[in-house]
Amino acid sequence: MTASASSATTRRPGTCGRSSSTSGAPPAREAEQHYVEVFDIRPRRGLYLTWYLHGDTRLRGGALAELVGLYRSHDFRVEGGELPDYLPVLLEFTATGGPAAVREGERLLARFRPALELLARKLDDITTPYAGAVRGVLSTVPREHRQEIPVGPPPREHVGLDPYPSAARGGNR
């Protein structure tokens, strides 16, 4: 190691380029806390891409099943109970598969580009290092798919959420 390299400032793993807080939290713990604050608290900053298109509806369930089938057709298995629309899973599928899987992964990323763009804007709003990572992914995704992401709240489904009619309300049992 050269003298200049040894005197260089080093960044500790797990800090995402941020300095450690004065709380005394270990860098890994701080990184975990930052991840949860960024992605797990607000749905519009989530890494589950079908949510941006379908919200919590049956359509999302169908889209998830379609992804599982596509992954299986390329001998790719999602492990650890993760959902197939989780951005790191899609990136792994695209990066580790054969040529046909790479094409399918790129097609999926193009399909989810509007979701990735919205995610990047939301991450820019809170100034997190993850914004650069998502922008890096976006820089590789073609702009061929023209699906718009709704600006308002995601779709919700109300079918089957009302209780059965009771006799008091004139319902039959």
CSV table of N, CA and C in Angstrom, one decimal:
chain,number,residue,atom,x,y,z
A,1,MET,N,0.9,-1.2,0.0
A,1,MET,CA,0.0,0.0,0.0
A,1,MET,C,0.9,1.2,0.0
A,2,THR,N,0.6,2.2,-0.8
A,2,THR,CA,1.4,3.4,-0.9
A,2,THR,C,1.0,4.3,0.3
A,3,ALA,N,1.9,5.3,0.5
A,3,ALA,CA,1.6,6.2,1.6
A,3,ALA,C,0.4,7.0,1.4
A,4,SER,N,0.2,7.4,0.1
A,4,SER,CA,-1.0,8.2,-0.2
A,4,SER,C,-2.3,7.4,0.0
A,5,ALA,N,-2.2,6.1,-0.4
A,5,ALA,CA,-3.4,5.3,-0.2
A,5,ALA,C,-3.7,5.0,1.2
A,6,SER,N,-2.7,4.9,2.1
A,6,SER,CA,-3.0,4.6,3.5
A,6,SER,C,-3.5,5.8,4.2
A,7,SER,N,-3.2,7.0,3.7
A,7,SER,CA,-3.7,8.2,4.4
A,7,SER,C,-5.0,8.7,3.9
A,8,ALA,N,-5.5,8.0,2.8
A,8,ALA,CA,-6.8,8.3,2.3
A,8,ALA,C,-7.9,8.0,3.3
A,9,THR,N,-9.0,8.8,3.2
A,9,THR,CA,-10.1,8.6,4.1
A,9,THR,C,-10.8,7.3,3.6
A,10,THR,N,-11.1,6.4,4.5
A,10,THR,CA,-11.8,5.2,4.2
A,10,THR,C,-13.3,5.3,4.6
A,11,ARG,N,-14.1,4.7,3.9
A,11,ARG,CA,-15.5,4.6,4.2
A,11,ARG,C,-15.8,3.2,4.8
A,12,ARG,N,-16.5,3.2,5.9
A,12,ARG,CA,-16.8,1.9,6.4
A,12,ARG,C,-18.0,1.3,5.7
A,13,PRO,N,-17.9,-0.1,5.5
A,13,PRO,CA,-19.0,-0.8,4.9
A,13,PRO,C,-20.3,-0.5,5.6
A,14,GLY,N,-21.4,-0.5,4.9
A,14,GLY,CA,-22.8,-0.4,5.5
A,14,GLY,C,-23.2,1.1,5.7
A,15,THR,N,-22.3,2.1,5.5
A,15,THR,CA,-22.7,3.4,5.7
A,15,THR,C,-23.3,4.1,4.6
A,16,CYS,N,-23.3,3.5,3.4
A,16,CYS,CA,-23.9,4.1,2.2
A,16,CYS,C,-23.3,5.4,1.9
A,17,GLY,N,-22.1,5.7,2.2
A,17,GLY,CA,-21.4,6.9,1.9
A,17,GLY,C,-21.8,8.0,2.9
A,18,ARG,N,-22.5,7.7,4.0
A,18,ARG,CA,-22.9,8.7,5.0
A,18,ARG,C,-22.0,8.5,6.2
A,19,SER,N,-21.8,9.6,6.9
A,19,SER,CA,-21.0,9.5,8.1
A,19,SER,C,-21.8,8.8,9.2
A,20,SER,N,-21.1,8.2,10.1
A,20,SER,CA,-21.8,7.5,11.2
A,20,SER,C,-22.4,8.6,12.1
A,21,SER,N,-23.6,8.3,12.6
A,21,SER,CA,-24.3,9.3,13.5
A,21,SER,C,-23.6,9.3,14.8
A,22,THR,N,-23.9,10.2,15.6
A,22,THR,CA,-23.3,10.4,16.9
A,22,THR,C,-24.0,9.5,17.9
A,23,SER,N,-25.0,8.7,17.5
A,23,SER,CA,-25.8,7.9,18.4
A,23,SER,C,-25.0,6.7,18.8
A,24,GLY,N,-23.8,6.4,18.2
A,24,GLY,CA,-23.0,5.2,18.6
A,24,GLY,C,-23.5,4.0,18.0
A,25,ALA,N,-24.5,4.1,17.1
A,25,ALA,CA,-25.1,2.9,16.4
A,25,ALA,C,-24.0,2.3,15.5
A,26,PRO,N,-23.8,1.0,15.5
A,26,PRO,CA,-22.9,0.4,14.5
A,26,PRO,C,-23.3,0.7,13.1
A,27,PRO,N,-22.3,0.8,12.2
A,27,PRO,CA,-22.6,1.2,10.8
A,27,PRO,C,-23.7,0.3,10.2
A,28,ALA,N,-23.6,-1.0,10.4
A,28,ALA,CA,-24.6,-1.9,9.8
A,28,ALA,C,-26.0,-1.6,10.3
A,29,ARG,N,-26.1,-1.4,11.6
A,29,ARG,CA,-27.4,-1.1,12.2
A,29,ARG,C,-27.9,0.2,11.7
A,30,GLU,N,-27.1,1.2,11.5
A,30,GLU,CA,-27.5,2.5,10.9
A,30,GLU,C,-28.0,2.3,9.5
A,31,ALA,N,-27.3,1.5,8.7
A,31,ALA,CA,-27.7,1.3,7.3
A,31,ALA,C,-29.0,0.5,7.3
A,32,GLU,N,-29.2,-0.4,8.2
A,32,GLU,CA,-30.5,-1.1,8.3
A,32,GLU,C,-31.7,-0.1,8.6
A,33,GLN,N,-31.4,0.7,9.6
A,33,GLN,CA,-32.4,1.7,10.0
A,33,GLN,C,-32.7,2.7,8.8
A,34,HIS,N,-31.7,3.1,8.1
A,34,HIS,CA,-31.9,4.0,6.9
A,34,HIS,C,-32.8,3.3,5.8
A,35,TYR,N,-32.4,2.0,5.6
A,35,TYR,CA,-33.2,1.2,4.6
A,35,TYR,C,-34.7,1.2,4.9
A,36,VAL,N,-34.9,0.8,6.2
A,36,VAL,CA,-36.3,0.7,6.7
A,36,VAL,C,-37.0,2.1,6.5
A,37,GLU,N,-36.4,3.2,6.9
A,37,GLU,CA,-37.0,4.5,6.8
A,37,GLU,C,-37.3,4.9,5.4
A,38,VAL,N,-36.4,4.5,4.5
A,38,VAL,CA,-36.5,4.8,3.0
A,38,VAL,C,-37.6,4.0,2.4
A,39,PHE,N,-37.5,2.6,2.5
A,39,PHE,CA,-38.3,1.8,1.7
A,39,PHE,C,-39.5,1.1,2.4
A,40,ASP,N,-39.5,0.9,3.7
A,40,ASP,CA,-40.5,0.1,4.3
A,40,ASP,C,-41.6,0.9,5.0
A,41,ILE,N,-41.5,2.2,5.0
A,41,ILE,CA,-42.5,2.9,5.7
A,41,ILE,C,-43.5,3.5,4.7
A,42,ARG,N,-43.1,4.0,3.6
A,42,ARG,CA,-43.9,4.6,2.6
A,42,ARG,C,-44.1,3.7,1.4
A,43,PRO,N,-45.3,3.3,1.0
A,43,PRO,CA,-45.5,2.5,-0.1
A,43,PRO,C,-44.9,3.1,-1.4
A,44,ARG,N,-45.1,4.4,-1.6
A,44,ARG,CA,-44.6,5.0,-2.9
A,44,ARG,C,-43.1,5.1,-2.9
A,45,ARG,N,-42.4,4.5,-2.0
A,45,ARG,CA,-40.9,4.4,-2.0
A,45,ARG,C,-40.6,2.9,-1.9
A,46,GLY,N,-41.5,2.1,-2.2
A,46,GLY,CA,-41.2,0.6,-2.1
A,46,GLY,C,-40.5,0.1,-3.3
A,47,LEU,N,-39.9,-1.1,-3.1
A,47,LEU,CA,-39.1,-1.7,-4.1
A,47,LEU,C,-39.9,-2.8,-4.8
A,48,TYR,N,-41.2,-2.9,-4.5
A,48,TYR,CA,-42.1,-3.9,-5.1
A,48,TYR,C,-42.8,-3.3,-6.3
A,49,LEU,N,-42.4,-3.6,-7.5
A,49,LEU,CA,-42.8,-2.8,-8.7
A,49,LEU,C,-44.2,-3.0,-9.1
A,50,THR,N,-44.8,-4.1,-8.9
A,50,THR,CA,-46.2,-4.3,-9.3
A,50,THR,C,-47.1,-3.4,-8.5
A,51,TRP,N,-46.7,-3.1,-7.3
A,51,TRP,CA,-47.6,-2.3,-6.4
A,51,TRP,C,-47.8,-0.9,-7.1
A,52,TYR,N,-46.9,-0.4,-7.8
A,52,TYR,CA,-47.1,0.9,-8.4
A,52,TYR,C,-48.1,0.9,-9.5
A,53,LEU,N,-48.2,-0.3,-10.2
A,53,LEU,CA,-49.2,-0.4,-11.2
A,53,LEU,C,-50.6,-0.9,-10.7
A,54,HIS,N,-50.6,-1.7,-9.8
A,54,HIS,CA,-51.9,-2.4,-9.4
A,54,HIS,C,-52.3,-2.1,-7.9
A,55,GLY,N,-51.5,-1.5,-7.1
A,55,GLY,CA,-51.8,-1.4,-5.7
A,55,GLY,C,-52.1,-2.7,-5.1
A,56,ASP,N,-53.0,-2.7,-4.1
A,56,ASP,CA,-53.3,-4.0,-3.4
A,56,ASP,C,-54.6,-4.5,-4.0
A,57,THR,N,-54.6,-5.0,-5.2
A,57,THR,CA,-55.7,-5.6,-5.9
A,57,THR,C,-55.4,-7.0,-6.4
A,58,ARG,N,-56.5,-7.7,-6.9
A,58,ARG,CA,-56.3,-9.0,-7.4
A,58,ARG,C,-55.4,-8.9,-8.7
A,59,LEU,N,-55.4,-7.8,-9.4
A,59,LEU,CA,-54.5,-7.7,-10.5
A,59,LEU,C,-53.1,-7.8,-10.2
A,60,ARG,N,-52.7,-7.3,-9.0
A,60,ARG,CA,-51.3,-7.4,-8.5
A,60,ARG,C,-51.0,-8.9,-8.3
A,61,GLY,N,-51.9,-9.6,-7.7
A,61,GLY,CA,-51.7,-11.1,-7.5
A,61,GLY,C,-51.4,-11.8,-8.8
A,62,GLY,N,-52.2,-11.5,-9.9
A,62,GLY,CA,-52.0,-12.1,-11.2
A,62,GLY,C,-50.7,-11.7,-11.8
A,63,ALA,N,-50.2,-10.4,-11.6
A,63,ALA,CA,-48.9,-10.0,-12.1
A,63,ALA,C,-47.8,-10.7,-11.4
A,64,LEU,N,-48.0,-10.9,-10.1
A,64,LEU,CA,-46.9,-11.6,-9.3
A,64,LEU,C,-46.8,-13.1,-9.8
A,65,ALA,N,-48.0,-13.7,-10.0
A,65,ALA,CA,-48.0,-15.1,-10.5
A,65,ALA,C,-47.4,-15.2,-11.9
A,66,GLU,N,-47.6,-14.2,-12.7
A,66,GLU,CA,-47.0,-14.2,-14.0
A,66,GLU,C,-45.5,-14.1,-13.9
A,67,LEU,N,-45.0,-13.3,-13.0
A,67,LEU,CA,-43.5,-13.2,-12.8
A,67,LEU,C,-42.9,-14.5,-12.3
A,68,VAL,N,-43.6,-15.2,-11.4
A,68,VAL,CA,-43.1,-16.4,-10.9
A,68,VAL,C,-43.0,-17.4,-12.1
A,69,GLY,N,-44.1,-17.5,-12.9
A,69,GLY,CA,-44.1,-18.4,-14.1
A,69,GLY,C,-42.9,-18.1,-15.0
A,70,LEU,N,-42.7,-16.8,-15.3
A,70,LEU,CA,-41.6,-16.4,-16.2
A,70,LEU,C,-40.3,-16.8,-15.6
A,71,TYR,N,-40.1,-16.5,-14.3
A,71,TYR,CA,-38.8,-16.9,-13.7
A,71,TYR,C,-38.6,-18.4,-13.8
A,72,ARG,N,-39.7,-19.2,-13.5
A,72,ARG,CA,-39.5,-20.7,-13.5
A,72,ARG,C,-39.2,-21.1,-14.9
A,73,SER,N,-39.8,-20.5,-16.0
A,73,SER,CA,-39.5,-20.9,-17.3
A,73,SER,C,-38.0,-20.7,-17.7
A,74,HIS,N,-37.3,-19.9,-16.9
A,74,HIS,CA,-35.9,-19.7,-17.1
A,74,HIS,C,-35.0,-20.3,-16.0
A,75,ASP,N,-35.7,-21.3,-15.2
A,75,ASP,CA,-35.0,-22.0,-14.1
A,75,ASP,C,-34.5,-21.0,-13.1
A,76,PHE,N,-35.2,-20.0,-12.8
A,76,PHE,CA,-34.8,-19.0,-11.8
A,76,PHE,C,-35.8,-19.2,-10.6
A,77,ARG,N,-35.3,-19.3,-9.4
A,77,ARG,CA,-36.2,-19.5,-8.3
A,77,ARG,C,-36.0,-18.3,-7.3
A,78,VAL,N,-37.1,-17.7,-6.9
A,78,VAL,CA,-37.0,-16.7,-5.9
A,78,VAL,C,-36.9,-17.3,-4.5
A,79,GLU,N,-35.8,-17.0,-3.8
A,79,GLU,CA,-35.6,-17.7,-2.5
A,79,GLU,C,-35.9,-16.7,-1.3
A,80,GLY,N,-36.0,-17.3,-0.2
A,80,GLY,CA,-36.2,-16.5,1.1
A,80,GLY,C,-37.6,-15.9,1.2
A,81,GLY,N,-38.6,-16.4,0.5
A,81,GLY,CA,-39.9,-15.9,0.7
A,81,GLY,C,-40.1,-14.5,0.1
A,82,GLU,N,-39.2,-14.0,-0.7
A,82,GLU,CA,-39.3,-12.7,-1.3
A,82,GLU,C,-40.3,-12.7,-2.4
A,83,LEU,N,-41.0,-11.6,-2.7
A,83,LEU,CA,-41.9,-11.5,-3.8
A,83,LEU,C,-41.2,-11.3,-5.1
A,84,PRO,N,-41.7,-11.8,-6.2
A,84,PRO,CA,-41.0,-11.8,-7.5
A,84,PRO,C,-40.9,-10.4,-8.1
A,85,ASP,N,-41.6,-9.4,-7.6
A,85,ASP,CA,-41.5,-8.1,-8.2
A,85,ASP,C,-40.6,-7.2,-7.4
A,86,TYR,N,-39.9,-7.7,-6.4
A,86,TYR,CA,-38.9,-7.0,-5.6
A,86,TYR,C,-37.7,-6.6,-6.6
A,87,LEU,N,-37.4,-5.3,-6.7
A,87,LEU,CA,-36.4,-4.8,-7.6
A,87,LEU,C,-35.1,-5.6,-7.6
A,88,PRO,N,-34.5,-5.9,-6.4
A,88,PRO,CA,-33.3,-6.7,-6.5
A,88,PRO,C,-33.4,-8.1,-7.1
A,89,VAL,N,-34.6,-8.7,-6.9
A,89,VAL,CA,-34.9,-10.0,-7.5
A,89,VAL,C,-34.9,-9.9,-9.0
A,90,LEU,N,-35.6,-8.9,-9.5
A,90,LEU,CA,-35.7,-8.7,-11.0
A,90,LEU,C,-34.3,-8.4,-11.5
A,91,LEU,N,-33.5,-7.6,-10.8
A,91,LEU,CA,-32.1,-7.3,-11.3
A,91,LEU,C,-31.3,-8.5,-11.3
A,92,GLU,N,-31.4,-9.4,-10.3
A,92,GLU,CA,-30.6,-10.6,-10.2
A,92,GLU,C,-31.0,-11.5,-11.3
A,93,PHE,N,-32.3,-11.7,-11.6
A,93,PHE,CA,-32.8,-12.5,-12.7
A,93,PHE,C,-32.2,-12.0,-14.0
A,94,THR,N,-32.2,-10.7,-14.2
A,94,THR,CA,-31.7,-10.1,-15.5
A,94,THR,C,-30.2,-10.3,-15.6
A,95,ALA,N,-29.5,-10.2,-14.5
A,95,ALA,CA,-28.0,-10.3,-14.6
A,95,ALA,C,-27.5,-11.7,-14.6
A,96,THR,N,-28.2,-12.7,-14.1
A,96,THR,CA,-27.6,-14.0,-13.9
A,96,THR,C,-28.1,-15.1,-14.9
A,97,GLY,N,-29.2,-14.7,-15.6
A,97,GLY,CA,-29.7,-15.7,-16.5
A,97,GLY,C,-29.0,-15.8,-17.9
A,98,GLY,N,-29.4,-16.7,-18.7
A,98,GLY,CA,-28.9,-16.8,-20.0
A,98,GLY,C,-29.4,-15.7,-20.9
A,99,PRO,N,-29.1,-15.8,-22.2
A,99,PRO,CA,-29.5,-14.7,-23.1
A,99,PRO,C,-31.0,-14.5,-23.1
A,100,ALA,N,-31.8,-15.5,-23.1
A,100,ALA,CA,-33.2,-15.4,-23.2
A,100,ALA,C,-33.7,-14.7,-21.9
A,101,ALA,N,-33.2,-15.1,-20.7
A,101,ALA,CA,-33.6,-14.5,-19.4
A,101,ALA,C,-33.2,-13.0,-19.4
A,102,VAL,N,-32.0,-12.7,-20.0
A,102,VAL,CA,-31.6,-11.3,-20.0
A,102,VAL,C,-32.6,-10.5,-20.8
A,103,ARG,N,-33.0,-11.0,-22.0
A,103,ARG,CA,-34.0,-10.3,-22.8
A,103,ARG,C,-35.3,-10.1,-22.0
A,104,GLU,N,-35.8,-11.2,-21.4
A,104,GLU,CA,-37.0,-11.1,-20.6
A,104,GLU,C,-36.9,-10.1,-19.4
A,105,GLY,N,-35.7,-10.1,-18.8
A,105,GLY,CA,-35.5,-9.2,-17.7
A,105,GLY,C,-35.5,-7.7,-18.2
A,106,GLU,N,-34.8,-7.5,-19.3
A,106,GLU,CA,-34.8,-6.1,-19.8
A,106,GLU,C,-36.2,-5.7,-20.3
A,107,ARG,N,-37.0,-6.6,-20.8
A,107,ARG,CA,-38.4,-6.3,-21.2
A,107,ARG,C,-39.2,-5.9,-19.9
A,108,LEU,N,-39.0,-6.7,-18.8
A,108,LEU,CA,-39.7,-6.4,-17.6
A,108,LEU,C,-39.3,-5.0,-17.0
A,109,LEU,N,-38.0,-4.8,-17.0
A,109,LEU,CA,-37.5,-3.5,-16.5
A,109,LEU,C,-38.1,-2.3,-17.3
A,110,ALA,N,-38.2,-2.5,-18.7
A,110,ALA,CA,-38.8,-1.5,-19.5
A,110,ALA,C,-40.3,-1.3,-19.1
A,111,ARG,N,-41.0,-2.4,-18.9
A,111,ARG,CA,-42.4,-2.4,-18.5
A,111,ARG,C,-42.6,-1.6,-17.2
A,112,PHE,N,-41.6,-1.8,-16.2
A,112,PHE,CA,-41.7,-1.2,-14.9
A,112,PHE,C,-41.0,0.2,-14.9
A,113,ARG,N,-40.5,0.7,-16.0
A,113,ARG,CA,-39.8,2.0,-16.1
A,113,ARG,C,-40.6,3.1,-15.4
A,114,PRO,N,-41.9,3.3,-15.7
A,114,PRO,CA,-42.6,4.3,-15.0
A,114,PRO,C,-42.6,4.2,-13.5
A,115,ALA,N,-42.6,3.0,-13.0
A,115,ALA,CA,-42.5,2.8,-11.5
A,115,ALA,C,-41.2,3.2,-11.0
A,116,LEU,N,-40.1,2.8,-11.8
A,116,LEU,CA,-38.8,3.2,-11.4
A,116,LEU,C,-38.6,4.7,-11.4
A,117,GLU,N,-39.1,5.3,-12.4
A,117,GLU,CA,-39.0,6.8,-12.5
A,117,GLU,C,-39.7,7.5,-11.3
A,118,LEU,N,-40.9,7.0,-10.9
A,118,LEU,CA,-41.6,7.5,-9.7
A,118,LEU,C,-40.8,7.3,-8.5
A,119,LEU,N,-40.2,6.1,-8.4
A,119,LEU,CA,-39.4,5.7,-7.2
A,119,LEU,C,-38.2,6.6,-7.1
A,120,ALA,N,-37.5,6.9,-8.2
A,120,ALA,CA,-36.4,7.8,-8.3
A,120,ALA,C,-36.7,9.2,-7.8
A,121,ARG,N,-37.9,9.7,-8.3
A,121,ARG,CA,-38.3,11.0,-7.9
A,121,ARG,C,-38.6,11.1,-6.4
A,122,LYS,N,-39.2,10.1,-5.9
A,122,LYS,CA,-39.5,10.0,-4.4
A,122,LYS,C,-38.2,9.9,-3.6
A,123,LEU,N,-37.3,9.2,-4.1
A,123,LEU,CA,-36.0,9.1,-3.4
A,123,LEU,C,-35.2,10.4,-3.5
A,124,ASP,N,-35.3,11.1,-4.6
A,124,ASP,CA,-34.6,12.4,-4.7
A,124,ASP,C,-35.2,13.4,-3.7
A,125,ASP,N,-36.5,13.3,-3.4
A,125,ASP,CA,-37.1,14.2,-2.5
A,125,ASP,C,-36.6,14.0,-1.1
A,126,ILE,N,-36.0,12.9,-0.7
A,126,ILE,CA,-35.6,12.7,0.7
A,126,ILE,C,-34.0,12.6,0.7
A,127,THR,N,-33.4,12.8,-0.3
A,127,THR,CA,-31.9,12.9,-0.4
A,127,THR,C,-31.3,11.6,0.3
A,128,THR,N,-31.3,10.5,-0.4
A,128,THR,CA,-30.8,9.3,0.0
A,128,THR,C,-29.8,8.7,-1.0
A,129,PRO,N,-28.8,8.1,-0.6
A,129,PRO,CA,-27.9,7.5,-1.6
A,129,PRO,C,-28.6,6.4,-2.5
A,130,TYR,N,-29.7,5.9,-2.1
A,130,TYR,CA,-30.4,4.9,-2.9
A,130,TYR,C,-30.9,5.6,-4.2
A,131,ALA,N,-31.1,6.9,-4.2
A,131,ALA,CA,-31.6,7.5,-5.4
A,131,ALA,C,-30.6,7.3,-6.5
A,132,GLY,N,-29.4,7.4,-6.3
A,132,GLY,CA,-28.3,7.2,-7.3
A,132,GLY,C,-28.4,5.8,-7.8
A,133,ALA,N,-28.6,4.8,-7.0
A,133,ALA,CA,-28.7,3.5,-7.4
A,133,ALA,C,-29.8,3.2,-8.3
A,134,VAL,N,-31.0,3.8,-8.0
A,134,VAL,CA,-32.2,3.6,-8.8
A,134,VAL,C,-32.0,4.4,-10.1
A,135,ARG,N,-31.4,5.6,-10.1
A,135,ARG,CA,-31.1,6.3,-11.3
A,135,ARG,C,-30.1,5.5,-12.2
A,136,GLY,N,-29.2,4.8,-11.6
A,136,GLY,CA,-28.2,4.0,-12.3
A,136,GLY,C,-29.0,2.9,-13.1
A,137,VAL,N,-29.9,2.3,-12.4
A,137,VAL,CA,-30.7,1.2,-13.1
A,137,VAL,C,-31.5,1.9,-14.2
A,138,LEU,N,-32.1,3.0,-13.9
A,138,LEU,CA,-32.9,3.7,-15.0
A,138,LEU,C,-32.1,4.0,-16.2
A,139,SER,N,-30.8,4.3,-16.0
A,139,SER,CA,-30.0,4.7,-17.1
A,139,SER,C,-29.7,3.5,-18.1
A,140,THR,N,-30.0,2.3,-17.7
A,140,THR,CA,-29.8,1.2,-18.5
A,140,THR,C,-31.2,0.6,-19.1
A,141,VAL,N,-32.3,1.2,-18.7
A,141,VAL,CA,-33.6,0.7,-19.1
A,141,VAL,C,-34.1,1.5,-20.3
A,142,PRO,N,-34.4,0.8,-21.4
A,142,PRO,CA,-35.0,1.5,-22.5
A,142,PRO,C,-36.3,2.1,-22.3
A,143,ARG,N,-36.6,3.2,-23.0
A,143,ARG,CA,-37.9,3.9,-22.9
A,143,ARG,C,-39.0,3.4,-23.8
A,144,GLU,N,-39.1,2.1,-24.1
A,144,GLU,CA,-40.0,1.7,-25.1
A,144,GLU,C,-41.5,1.5,-24.6
A,145,HIS,N,-41.7,1.2,-23.3
A,145,HIS,CA,-43.0,1.0,-22.8
A,145,HIS,C,-43.6,2.3,-22.3
A,146,ARG,N,-44.9,2.5,-22.7
A,146,ARG,CA,-45.5,3.8,-22.4
A,146,ARG,C,-46.7,3.6,-21.4
A,147,GLN,N,-46.4,2.9,-20.3
A,147,GLN,CA,-47.5,2.8,-19.3
A,147,GLN,C,-47.3,3.9,-18.3
A,148,GLU,N,-48.4,4.6,-18.0
A,148,GLU,CA,-48.3,5.6,-17.0
A,148,GLU,C,-48.6,5.1,-15.6
A,149,ILE,N,-48.0,5.7,-14.6
A,149,ILE,CA,-48.2,5.4,-13.2
A,149,ILE,C,-49.2,6.4,-12.7
A,150,PRO,N,-50.3,6.0,-12.0
A,150,PRO,CA,-51.2,6.9,-11.5
A,150,PRO,C,-50.5,7.9,-10.5
A,151,VAL,N,-50.9,9.2,-10.5
A,151,VAL,CA,-50.3,10.1,-9.6
A,151,VAL,C,-50.9,10.0,-8.2
A,152,GLY,N,-52.2,9.7,-8.1
A,152,GLY,CA,-52.9,9.7,-6.8
A,152,GLY,C,-52.5,8.4,-6.1
A,153,PRO,N,-53.3,8.0,-5.1
A,153,PRO,CA,-53.1,6.8,-4.4
A,153,PRO,C,-53.3,5.6,-5.3
A,154,PRO,N,-52.6,4.5,-5.0
A,154,PRO,CA,-52.7,3.3,-5.8
A,154,PRO,C,-54.1,2.7,-5.8
A,155,PRO,N,-54.4,1.9,-6.8
A,155,PRO,CA,-55.7,1.3,-6.8
A,155,PRO,C,-56.0,0.4,-5.6
A,156,ARG,N,-57.2,0.4,-5.1
A,156,ARG,CA,-57.6,-0.5,-4.0
A,156,ARG,C,-58.8,-1.2,-4.4
A,157,GLU,N,-59.0,-2.4,-3.8
A,157,GLU,CA,-60.1,-3.2,-4.1
A,157,GLU,C,-61.0,-3.3,-2.9
A,158,HIS,N,-62.3,-3.2,-3.2
A,158,HIS,CA,-63.3,-3.3,-2.1
A,158,HIS,C,-64.2,-4.5,-2.2
A,159,VAL,N,-64.0,-5.3,-3.2
A,159,VAL,CA,-64.8,-6.5,-3.4
A,159,VAL,C,-64.6,-7.4,-2.2
A,160,GLY,N,-65.7,-7.9,-1.7
A,160,GLY,CA,-65.6,-8.9,-0.6
A,160,GLY,C,-65.2,-8.4,0.7
A,161,LEU,N,-65.2,-7.1,0.9
A,161,LEU,CA,-64.8,-6.5,2.2
A,161,LEU,C,-65.9,-6.2,3.1
A,162,ASP,N,-67.2,-6.1,2.5
A,162,ASP,CA,-68.3,-5.9,3.3
A,162,ASP,C,-68.8,-7.2,4.0
A,163,PRO,N,-69.3,-7.1,5.2
A,163,PRO,CA,-69.7,-8.3,5.9
A,163,PRO,C,-71.0,-8.8,5.2
A,164,TYR,N,-71.3,-10.1,5.4
A,164,TYR,CA,-72.5,-10.7,4.9
A,164,TYR,C,-73.7,-9.9,5.4
A,165,PRO,N,-74.8,-9.8,4.6
A,165,PRO,CA,-76.0,-9.1,5.1
A,165,PRO,C,-76.6,-9.8,6.2
A,166,SER,N,-77.0,-9.1,7.2
A,166,SER,CA,-77.6,-9.7,8.4
A,166,SER,C,-79.2,-9.7,8.2
A,167,ALA,N,-79.8,-10.5,9.1
A,167,ALA,CA,-81.3,-10.6,9.0
A,167,ALA,C,-81.9,-9.2,9.4
A,168,ALA,N,-81.2,-8.5,10.3
A,168,ALA,CA,-81.7,-7.2,10.7
A,168,ALA,C,-81.7,-6.2,9.6
A,169,ARG,N,-80.9,-6.4,8.6
A,169,ARG,CA,-80.9,-5.5,7.5
A,169,ARG,C,-81.6,-6.0,6.3
A,170,GLY,N,-82.4,-7.1,6.5
A,170,GLY,CA,-83.2,-7.7,5.5
A,170,GLY,C,-82.5,-8.7,4.6
A,171,GLY,N,-81.4,-9.2,5.1
A,171,GLY,CA,-80.6,-10.2,4.3
A,171,GLY,C,-81.2,-11.6,4.6
A,172,ASN,N,-81.0,-12.5,3.7
A,172,ASN,CA,-81.4,-13.9,3.9
A,172,ASN,C,-80.2,-14.7,4.4
A,173,ARG,N,-80.5,-15.7,5.2
A,173,ARG,CA,-79.4,-16.5,5.7
A,173,ARG,C,-79.7,-17.9,5.3
